[in-house]
CSV table of C-alpha atoms in Angstrom, one decimal:
chain,number,residue,atom,x,y,z
A,234,MET,CA,-6.4,5.0,-21.2
A,235,LEU,CA,-8.0,8.4,-20.7
A,236,ALA,CA,-10.8,7.7,-23.2
A,237,HIS,CA,-11.4,4.3,-21.6
A,238,ALA,CA,-11.6,6.0,-18.1
A,239,ARG,CA,-14.1,8.5,-19.5
A,240,ARG,CA,-16.4,5.8,-20.8
A,241,LEU,CA,-16.3,4.0,-17.5
A,242,ALA,CA,-16.9,7.2,-15.6
A,243,ASP,CA,-19.9,8.0,-17.8
A,244,ALA,CA,-21.3,4.5,-17.1
A,245,THR,CA,-21.0,4.7,-13.3
A,246,PRO,CA,-24.3,4.1,-11.6
A,247,GLU,CA,-25.5,6.8,-9.2
A,248,SER,CA,-25.7,4.3,-6.3
A,249,ARG,CA,-21.9,3.8,-6.3
A,250,ASN,CA,-20.0,5.4,-3.4
A,251,ARG,CA,-17.5,7.2,-5.4
A,252,TYR,CA,-15.7,8.5,-2.3
A,253,ILE,CA,-14.5,5.0,-1.6
A,254,ASP,CA,-12.8,4.9,-5.0
A,255,PHE,CA,-11.4,8.4,-4.5
A,256,LEU,CA,-9.9,7.5,-1.1
A,257,ARG,CA,-8.4,4.3,-2.6
A,258,ALA,CA,-6.6,6.3,-5.2
A,259,ALA,CA,-5.7,9.2,-2.9
A,260,SER,CA,-4.2,6.9,-0.2
A,261,ILE,CA,-1.9,5.2,-2.7
A,262,LEU,CA,-0.8,8.6,-4.2
A,263,ALA,CA,0.0,9.8,-0.6
A,264,VAL,CA,2.1,6.7,0.0
A,265,VAL,CA,3.9,7.2,-3.3
A,266,LEU,CA,4.6,10.9,-2.7
A,267,GLY,CA,5.7,10.1,0.9
A,268,HIS,CA,8.2,7.6,-0.2
A,269,TRP,CA,9.6,9.9,-2.9
A,270,LEU,CA,10.0,12.5,-0.2
A,271,VAL,CA,11.7,10.5,2.5
A,272,ILE,CA,14.0,8.3,0.4
A,273,THR,CA,16.8,10.7,-0.4
A,274,PRO,CA,19.5,9.3,-2.7
A,275,TRP,CA,22.5,11.6,-3.1
A,276,VAL,CA,26.1,11.7,-4.2
A,277,ASP,CA,28.8,13.4,-2.0
A,278,GLY,CA,31.8,15.4,-3.2
A,279,SER,CA,33.8,12.2,-3.6
A,280,GLY,CA,31.3,10.7,-6.0
A,281,VAL,CA,30.0,8.2,-3.4
A,282,PHE,CA,26.4,7.3,-3.7
A,283,HIS,CA,24.3,7.3,-0.5
A,284,PRO,CA,20.9,5.7,-0.3
A,285,ASP,CA,19.9,8.1,2.5
A,286,HIS,CA,16.7,8.5,4.4
A,287,LEU,CA,15.2,11.8,5.5
A,288,LEU,CA,13.7,10.4,8.7
A,289,THR,CA,17.2,9.4,10.0
A,290,ARG,CA,18.2,13.1,9.7
A,291,SER,CA,15.1,14.9,11.0
A,292,ARG,CA,12.9,13.9,13.9
A,293,THR,CA,10.6,16.8,13.0
A,294,ALA,CA,10.1,15.3,9.5
A,295,GLN,CA,9.0,12.1,11.1
A,296,TRP,CA,5.7,13.8,12.0
A,297,LEU,CA,5.0,14.0,8.2
A,298,THR,CA,4.4,10.2,8.3
A,299,TRP,CA,1.2,10.8,10.2
A,300,ALA,CA,-0.2,12.3,6.9
A,301,PHE,CA,1.6,10.1,4.4
A,302,GLN,CA,1.2,6.7,6.1
A,303,VAL,CA,-2.3,6.1,5.0
A,304,MET,CA,-2.3,2.4,4.4
A,305,PRO,CA,-5.0,2.1,7.1
A,306,VAL,CA,-7.3,4.2,4.9
A,307,PHE,CA,-6.5,1.8,2.0
A,308,PHE,CA,-7.4,-1.2,4.2
A,309,ALA,CA,-10.6,0.4,5.5
A,310,VAL,CA,-11.9,1.2,2.0
A,311,GLY,CA,-10.8,-2.2,0.9
A,312,GLY,CA,-13.1,-3.6,3.6
A,313,TYR,CA,-15.9,-1.4,2.5
A,314,ALA,CA,-15.5,-2.6,-1.1
A,315,SER,CA,-15.0,-6.2,-0.2
A,316,ALA,CA,-18.2,-6.3,1.8
A,317,ILE,CA,-20.1,-5.2,-1.2
A,318,SER,CA,-18.2,-7.5,-3.5
A,319,TRP,CA,-18.7,-10.6,-1.4
A,320,GLU,CA,-22.4,-9.8,-0.7
A,321,SER,CA,-22.9,-9.5,-4.5
A,322,ALA,CA,-21.0,-12.8,-5.1
A,323,THR,CA,-23.1,-14.7,-2.6
A,324,THR,CA,-26.3,-13.3,-4.0
A,325,LYS,CA,-25.4,-14.4,-7.5
A,326,GLY,CA,-24.2,-17.8,-6.3
A,327,THR,CA,-20.6,-17.1,-7.2
A,328,THR,CA,-18.2,-19.6,-5.6
A,329,TYR,CA,-15.5,-18.5,-3.2
A,330,ALA,CA,-12.8,-19.8,-5.6
A,331,LYS,CA,-14.2,-17.7,-8.4
A,332,TRP,CA,-14.4,-14.6,-6.2
A,333,LEU,CA,-10.9,-15.1,-4.8
A,334,GLN,CA,-9.5,-15.7,-8.3
A,335,THR,CA,-10.7,-12.2,-9.4
A,336,ARG,CA,-9.1,-10.6,-6.3
A,337,LEU,CA,-5.8,-12.4,-6.8
A,338,VAL,CA,-5.5,-11.7,-10.5
A,339,ARG,CA,-5.9,-7.9,-9.8
A,340,LEU,CA,-3.4,-7.9,-6.9
A,341,ILE,CA,-0.7,-10.4,-8.0
A,342,ARG,CA,-0.4,-10.0,-11.8
A,343,PRO,CA,0.9,-6.4,-11.7
A,344,THR,CA,4.0,-7.6,-9.8
A,345,ALA,CA,5.1,-10.1,-12.4
A,346,PRO,CA,6.9,-7.5,-14.7
A,347,LEU,CA,8.4,-5.8,-11.6
A,348,LEU,CA,9.9,-9.0,-10.3
A,349,LEU,CA,11.2,-9.9,-13.7
A,350,THR,CA,12.8,-6.5,-14.1
A,351,TRP,CA,14.7,-6.8,-10.9
A,352,ILE,CA,15.7,-10.4,-11.6
A,353,VAL,CA,17.2,-9.2,-14.9
A,354,ILE,CA,18.9,-6.2,-13.2
A,355,THR,CA,20.4,-8.4,-10.5
A,356,ALA,CA,21.6,-10.9,-13.1
A,357,LEU,CA,23.3,-8.1,-15.1
A,358,THR,CA,24.8,-6.5,-12.0
A,359,PRO,CA,28.5,-7.5,-12.5
A,360,ALA,CA,28.6,-6.0,-16.0
A,361,VAL,CA,26.4,-2.9,-15.5
A,362,PHE,CA,26.1,-1.6,-12.0
A,363,PRO,CA,28.0,-1.8,-8.7
A,364,SER,CA,26.5,-4.7,-6.8
A,365,VAL,CA,26.0,-2.7,-3.6
A,366,LEU,CA,23.8,-0.3,-5.4
A,367,VAL,CA,21.7,-3.0,-6.9
A,368,GLU,CA,21.4,-4.8,-3.6
A,369,GLN,CA,20.2,-1.7,-1.8
A,370,GLY,CA,18.0,-0.7,-4.8
A,371,SER,CA,16.2,-4.0,-5.0
A,372,ILE,CA,15.4,-4.1,-1.3
A,373,GLY,CA,13.9,-0.6,-1.6
A,374,ALA,CA,12.1,-1.2,-4.8
A,375,LEU,CA,10.5,-4.4,-3.7
A,376,SER,CA,9.8,-3.4,-0.1
A,377,PRO,CA,6.2,-2.2,-0.9
A,378,LEU,CA,5.3,-5.9,-1.5
A,379,TRP,CA,5.0,-6.4,2.2
A,380,PHE,CA,1.7,-4.6,1.9
A,381,LEU,CA,0.5,-7.0,-0.7
A,382,ALA,CA,1.3,-10.0,1.4
A,383,VAL,CA,-0.8,-8.7,4.3
A,384,TYR,CA,-3.6,-7.4,2.1
A,385,LEU,CA,-3.9,-10.7,0.3
A,386,ALA,CA,-4.2,-12.5,3.6
A,387,VAL,CA,-6.9,-10.1,4.9
A,388,THR,CA,-8.8,-10.3,1.6
A,389,ALA,CA,-8.8,-14.1,1.6
A,390,LEU,CA,-10.5,-14.0,5.0
A,391,VAL,CA,-13.4,-11.8,3.9
A,392,PRO,CA,-16.1,-14.6,4.0
A,393,LEU,CA,-15.1,-15.2,7.7
A,394,THR,CA,-14.8,-11.6,8.7
A,395,THR,CA,-18.0,-10.5,7.0
A,396,ALA,CA,-19.8,-13.5,8.8
A,397,ALA,CA,-18.3,-12.2,12.0
A,398,TRP,CA,-19.7,-8.7,11.3
A,399,ARG,CA,-23.2,-10.1,10.6
A,400,ARG,CA,-23.1,-12.2,13.7
A,401,PHE,CA,-21.4,-9.8,16.2
A,402,GLY,CA,-21.7,-6.3,14.7
A,403,MET,CA,-19.4,-3.7,16.3
A,404,ALA,CA,-18.1,-6.3,18.7
A,405,SER,CA,-16.2,-7.9,15.8
A,406,LEU,CA,-14.5,-4.6,15.3
A,407,TRP,CA,-13.7,-3.8,18.9
A,408,ALA,CA,-12.4,-7.3,19.8
A,409,PRO,CA,-9.3,-7.1,17.6
A,410,ILE,CA,-8.7,-3.5,18.5
A,411,VAL,CA,-8.7,-4.3,22.3
A,412,ALA,CA,-6.7,-7.5,21.6
A,413,ALA,CA,-4.0,-5.5,19.7
A,414,LEU,CA,-3.8,-3.0,22.5
A,415,ILE,CA,-3.3,-5.8,25.1
A,416,VAL,CA,-0.6,-7.4,22.9
A,417,ASP,CA,1.4,-4.2,22.9
A,418,VAL,CA,0.9,-3.7,26.7
A,419,ILE,CA,2.3,-7.1,27.4
A,420,ALA,CA,5.0,-7.0,24.7
A,421,PHE,CA,6.4,-3.7,25.8
A,422,GLY,CA,5.6,-3.9,29.4
A,423,LEU,CA,7.1,-7.3,30.0
A,424,ASP,CA,9.7,-7.1,27.2
A,425,VAL,CA,8.1,-10.0,25.2
A,426,SER,CA,9.2,-8.7,21.8
A,427,TRP,CA,8.2,-11.7,19.8
A,428,LEU,CA,4.6,-11.2,20.8
A,429,ARG,CA,4.4,-8.0,18.8
A,430,TRP,CA,4.2,-10.0,15.6
A,431,VAL,CA,0.7,-11.2,16.6
A,432,ASN,CA,-0.5,-7.8,15.8
A,433,TYR,CA,-0.2,-8.5,12.1
A,434,ALA,CA,-3.2,-10.7,12.6
A,435,LEU,CA,-5.1,-8.1,14.7
A,436,VAL,CA,-4.3,-4.6,13.5
A,437,TRP,CA,-4.9,-4.9,9.8
A,438,PRO,CA,-8.0,-7.1,10.1
A,439,ALA,CA,-9.4,-4.6,12.6
A,440,ILE,CA,-8.9,-1.7,10.2
A,441,PHE,CA,-10.4,-3.8,7.4
A,442,GLN,CA,-13.4,-4.3,9.8
A,443,ILE,CA,-13.9,-0.6,10.0
A,444,GLY,CA,-14.8,-0.7,6.4
A,445,TYR,CA,-17.6,-3.0,7.2
A,446,ALA,CA,-18.9,-0.7,9.9
A,447,TRP,CA,-18.7,2.3,7.5
A,448,ARG,CA,-20.6,0.4,4.8
A,449,ALA,CA,-23.3,-0.6,7.3
A,450,GLY,CA,-23.7,3.0,8.4
A,451,ARG,CA,-22.5,2.3,11.9
A,452,LEU,CA,-19.8,5.0,12.2
A,453,GLY,CA,-22.4,7.7,13.3
A,454,SER,CA,-23.1,11.1,11.9
A,455,PRO,CA,-20.3,13.2,10.2
A,456,LYS,CA,-20.0,15.3,13.4
A,457,THR,CA,-19.7,12.2,15.5
A,458,ARG,CA,-17.0,10.8,13.2
A,459,ALA,CA,-15.1,14.0,13.3
A,460,LEU,CA,-15.2,14.2,17.1
A,461,GLU,CA,-14.3,10.5,17.6
A,462,GLY,CA,-11.5,10.9,15.0
A,463,GLY,CA,-10.1,13.7,17.0
A,464,VAL,CA,-10.2,11.6,20.2
A,465,PHE,CA,-8.3,8.8,18.5
A,466,LEU,CA,-5.8,11.2,17.0
A,467,ILE,CA,-5.1,12.6,20.5
A,468,ALA,CA,-4.8,9.0,21.8
A,469,ALA,CA,-2.2,8.2,19.1
A,470,TRP,CA,-0.3,11.4,20.1
A,471,LEU,CA,-0.4,10.4,23.8
A,472,VAL,CA,0.9,6.8,23.3
A,473,VAL,CA,3.7,8.2,21.1
A,474,THR,CA,4.6,11.0,23.5
A,475,PHE,CA,4.4,9.0,26.7
A,476,GLY,CA,4.7,5.4,25.5
A,477,PRO,CA,7.5,3.3,23.9
A,478,PHE,CA,6.4,4.0,20.3
A,479,PRO,CA,8.4,6.1,17.9
A,480,VAL,CA,7.0,9.2,16.2
A,481,ALA,CA,7.4,7.9,12.6
A,482,MET,CA,4.6,5.7,11.4
A,483,ILE,CA,6.9,3.9,8.9
A,484,GLY,CA,10.1,2.1,9.5
A,485,VAL,CA,13.2,4.2,10.1
A,486,PRO,CA,16.6,2.6,9.2
A,487,GLY,CA,18.5,1.8,12.3
A,488,ALA,CA,15.6,2.4,14.7
A,489,ASP,CA,15.0,-0.3,17.4
A,490,ILE,CA,11.2,-0.1,17.0
A,491,SER,CA,9.0,0.3,14.0
A,492,ASN,CA,5.3,1.3,14.1
A,493,SER,CA,4.6,-0.6,10.9
A,494,ALA,CA,6.6,-3.8,11.1
A,495,PRO,CA,4.9,-5.2,13.0
A,496,PRO,CA,2.0,-2.8,13.4
A,497,THR,CA,1.7,-1.2,16.8
A,498,ALA,CA,-1.1,0.3,18.9
A,499,ALA,CA,0.1,3.7,17.8
A,500,LEU,CA,-0.5,3.0,14.1
A,501,LEU,CA,-3.8,1.4,14.9
A,502,LEU,CA,-5.0,4.5,16.8
A,503,LEU,CA,-3.8,6.8,14.0
A,504,GLY,CA,-5.4,4.6,11.4
A,505,ILE,CA,-8.8,4.7,13.1
A,506,ALA,CA,-8.5,8.5,13.5
A,507,GLN,CA,-7.7,8.8,9.8
A,508,VAL,CA,-10.7,6.8,8.7
A,509,LEU,CA,-13.1,8.5,11.0
A,510,LEU,CA,-11.9,12.0,10.1
A,511,LEU,CA,-11.9,11.3,6.3
A,512,SER,CA,-15.3,9.6,6.4
A,513,SER,CA,-16.8,12.7,8.0
A,514,PHE,CA,-16.3,14.5,4.7
A,515,GLU,CA,-18.2,11.8,2.8
A,516,THR,CA,-21.3,13.8,1.9
A,517,PRO,CA,-19.7,16.9,0.3
A,518,ALA,CA,-17.0,14.7,-1.3
A,519,ARG,CA,-19.6,12.5,-3.0
A,520,ARG,CA,-21.3,15.6,-4.4
A,521,TRP,CA,-18.0,16.9,-5.7
A,522,LEU,CA,-17.3,13.5,-7.3
A,523,ARG,CA,-20.4,13.7,-9.4
A,524,ARG,CA,-18.5,16.2,-11.5
A,525,SER,CA,-17.0,14.7,-14.6
A,526,GLY,CA,-13.4,15.9,-14.1
A,527,PRO,CA,-12.7,14.7,-10.6
A,528,TRP,CA,-14.5,11.4,-11.2
A,529,THR,CA,-12.8,10.6,-14.5
A,530,ALA,CA,-9.4,11.3,-12.8
A,531,THR,CA,-10.4,8.9,-10.0
A,532,VAL,CA,-11.4,6.2,-12.4
A,533,LEU,CA,-8.2,6.6,-14.4
A,534,LEU,CA,-6.0,6.3,-11.3
A,535,ASN,CA,-8.0,3.3,-9.9
A,536,GLY,CA,-7.4,1.6,-13.2
A,537,MET,CA,-3.7,1.5,-12.5
A,538,ILE,CA,-3.5,1.8,-8.8
A,539,MET,CA,-1.5,-1.3,-8.1
A,540,THR,CA,0.9,-0.4,-11.0
A,541,LEU,CA,1.6,3.0,-9.3
A,542,PHE,CA,2.1,1.3,-6.0
A,543,VAL,CA,4.4,-1.5,-6.9
A,544,TRP,CA,6.5,0.5,-9.5
A,545,HIS,CA,6.9,3.9,-7.8
A,546,TYR,CA,10.1,2.9,-5.9
A,547,THR,CA,11.7,1.5,-9.1
A,548,VAL,CA,10.9,4.7,-11.0
A,549,MET,CA,12.9,6.5,-8.4
A,550,VAL,CA,15.7,4.0,-7.8
A,551,VAL,CA,16.7,3.0,-11.3
A,552,PRO,CA,17.2,6.5,-12.6
A,553,ALA,CA,19.1,7.5,-9.5
A,554,VAL,CA,21.5,4.5,-9.8
A,555,ILE,CA,22.0,5.2,-13.5
A,556,ASP,CA,22.7,8.8,-12.7
A,557,ALA,CA,25.2,8.0,-9.9
A,558,THR,CA,26.9,5.3,-12.0
A,559,TRP,CA,27.3,7.0,-15.4
A,560,LEU,CA,26.3,10.7,-15.0
A,561,ASP,CA,28.4,11.7,-12.0
A,562,GLY,CA,25.4,12.1,-9.9
A,563,PHE,CA,24.0,15.0,-11.9
A,564,GLY,CA,21.3,16.7,-9.7
A,565,LEU,CA,22.0,14.4,-6.7
A,566,HIS,CA,24.6,16.5,-5.0
A,567,LEU,CA,22.3,18.3,-2.5
A,568,VAL,CA,22.7,17.1,1.1
A,569,PRO,CA,19.4,15.9,2.4
A,570,ASN,CA,17.5,18.0,4.9
A,571,THR,CA,19.4,21.2,4.1
A,572,THR,CA,17.5,24.4,3.1
A,573,THR,CA,18.5,24.1,-0.6
A,574,TRP,CA,17.5,20.4,-0.6
A,575,TRP,CA,14.0,21.3,0.7
A,576,TRP,CA,13.5,24.0,-1.9
A,577,SER,CA,14.4,21.4,-4.6
A,578,ARG,CA,11.8,18.9,-3.5
A,579,PRO,CA,8.9,20.3,-5.7
A,580,LEU,CA,11.1,19.8,-8.7
A,581,TRP,CA,12.2,16.4,-7.6
A,582,LEU,CA,8.6,15.3,-7.1
A,583,LEU,CA,7.6,16.8,-10.4
A,584,ILE,CA,10.3,14.9,-12.3
A,585,LEU,CA,9.4,11.6,-10.7
A,586,SER,CA,5.7,12.2,-11.4
A,587,VAL,CA,6.4,12.8,-15.1
A,588,LEU,CA,8.5,9.6,-15.2
A,589,MET,CA,5.7,7.7,-13.6
A,590,LEU,CA,3.1,9.1,-15.9
A,591,LEU,CA,5.2,8.1,-18.9
A,592,PHE,CA,6.0,4.7,-17.7
A,593,ALA,CA,2.8,3.5,-16.0
A,594,PRO,CA,0.7,3.0,-19.2
A,595,LEU,CA,3.4,0.6,-20.5
A,596,VAL,CA,2.8,-1.9,-17.6
A,597,ALA,CA,-0.7,-1.0,-16.4
A,598,ARG,CA,-2.2,-3.5,-18.8
A,599,PHE,CA,-1.0,-6.3,-16.5
A,600,GLU,CA,-3.5,-4.9,-13.9
A,601,GLN,CA,-6.5,-5.3,-16.1
A,602,SER,CA,-8.6,-8.4,-15.7
A,603,SER,CA,-9.5,-10.5,-18.7
A,604,ARG,CA,-12.6,-12.6,-19.0
A,605,SER,CA,-12.3,-15.9,-17.4
A,606,THR,CA,-13.2,-19.5,-18.0
A,607,THR,CA,-14.1,-21.9,-15.2
A,608,PRO,CA,-11.8,-21.1,-12.2
A,609,THR,CA,-9.6,-23.6,-10.5
A,610,SER,CA,-10.5,-25.1,-7.2
A,611,THR,CA,-10.5,-23.4,-3.9
A,612,ALA,CA,-7.5,-25.5,-2.9
A,613,MET,CA,-5.5,-24.2,-5.9
A,614,GLN,CA,-6.5,-20.6,-5.2
A,615,LEU,CA,-5.4,-20.9,-1.6
A,616,ALA,CA,-2.1,-22.5,-2.8
A,617,ALA,CA,-1.6,-19.6,-5.1
A,618,LEU,CA,-2.4,-17.2,-2.2
A,619,LEU,CA,0.2,-18.9,0.0
A,620,LEU,CA,2.9,-18.8,-2.8
A,621,ALA,CA,2.3,-15.1,-3.3
A,622,ILE,CA,2.3,-14.2,0.4
A,623,VAL,CA,5.6,-16.1,1.1
A,624,GLY,CA,7.2,-14.7,-2.1
A,625,PHE,CA,6.2,-11.1,-1.5
A,626,ALA,CA,7.2,-11.2,2.2
A,627,VAL,CA,10.7,-12.5,1.5
A,628,VAL,CA,11.6,-10.3,-1.5
A,629,ALA,CA,10.3,-7.3,0.4
A,630,LEU,CA,12.8,-8.2,3.1
A,631,VAL,CA,15.9,-9.2,1.1
A,632,GLY,CA,15.2,-8.0,-2.5
A,633,THR,CA,16.5,-10.1,-5.3
A,634,ASN,CA,19.7,-10.8,-3.5
A,635,GLY,CA,20.9,-13.6,-1.2
A,636,GLY,CA,22.3,-16.2,-3.7
A,637,THR,CA,20.3,-18.7,-5.7
A,638,VAL,CA,17.4,-18.8,-3.2
A,639,GLY,CA,17.0,-15.1,-2.9
A,640,ARG,CA,17.6,-14.3,-6.5
A,641,TRP,CA,15.5,-17.0,-8.2
A,642,VAL,CA,13.5,-19.2,-5.8
A,643,PHE,CA,11.5,-16.6,-3.8
A,644,PRO,CA,10.8,-14.2,-6.7
A,645,ALA,CA,9.6,-17.2,-8.6
A,646,LEU,CA,6.8,-18.0,-6.1
A,647,PRO,CA,4.6,-15.1,-7.1
A,648,PHE,CA,5.1,-16.1,-10.8
A,649,LEU,CA,3.8,-19.6,-9.9
A,650,ALA,CA,0.8,-17.9,-8.2
A,651,VAL,CA,0.1,-15.9,-11.4
A,652,LEU,CA,0.1,-19.1,-13.4
A,653,VAL,CA,-2.5,-20.7,-11.1
A,654,VAL,CA,-4.9,-17.7,-11.0
A,655,GLN,CA,-4.3,-16.4,-14.5
A,656,ASN,CA,-7.5,-16.0,-16.5
A,657,ARG,CA,-7.7,-17.1,-20.1
A,658,ARG,CA,-9.8,-15.4,-22.8
A,659,ARG,CA,-12.6,-17.3,-24.3
A,660,SER,CA,-12.1,-18.1,-28.0
């Protein structure tokens, strides 16, 4: 894989904005490391396994999520890249079905072995692992798929959102931002909790739209971006400090309100701040990424970015459950958020990183696109999209549990989506 990454790196045209690729990889790595830090499985003195969570033990640690919850950055650079991709497709006369097929293959196919793995683990539960550990483990391991459900939906709307950008410019960005803020004002102010779910259709498309503005050069000078990013960061702090929003930018078990499900104004403001601040470093970062080493590493990571994202929970959960079940919780007896536990975190992260580096190449090939024949129709692509979104959303919520429907039917939906969009090699 490294040799292939070097060849791709050497063939990269100078016109490519390598910083976008770097931020895509860096944002996923931040999410991975953040999850490995806040999910804290441990075994007490009685040998009982606890799937604990750091953020339930430390309010101070919740501020760390402001650095590790960088999905807004991933969405923004996704918007940047999608604007280029769709523009290129329309110039070449590529159909929407063909364009969407390429996106779906790259995003859906890496999940197939993950879902199959957890279906098998769940089926073998009575003979191998305590059912409660597998139930909790599958929910955790498959919870990142919520992101794919949302990202797929936003990606499918690219022709419409890019058209809105060309027609209305910055107004197409500010409209969903203002609407999302209004939704939260009404939802929290008048206690209309169901209304908050509307922000799934406003917050993430708004952040995606920032990518269009960035690509069009409408975010201002680096100094302007840094100053405006600071303003939005302060705004995020103000609404958290004086408003109804929690500090943590990810869900905390047992909390009444989550900033991420559904997304809130606090997450939106923080996401805008992150994009503006990071984009202010674009010029020096692009110079640095002309160097062979950093750029080759970026290409390598982007080649298996979805693999890292969808598998990182499993790489942590399965060894922990095996350890707790058969090895008496070796290495898991430190109580989370104690001094000794914090000192052990570098070693913990190193072990998980090594496991991931050893495992990722085995399944990363599912992420690589193959050459395609004539794509299926737009209707079939949209059907596959719907199957994947529903399947991902449900298994992210309940794992591979919940009887026949939860164990077999919902995990099967993304498999059906893969069959629809799967490319075939020319003979």
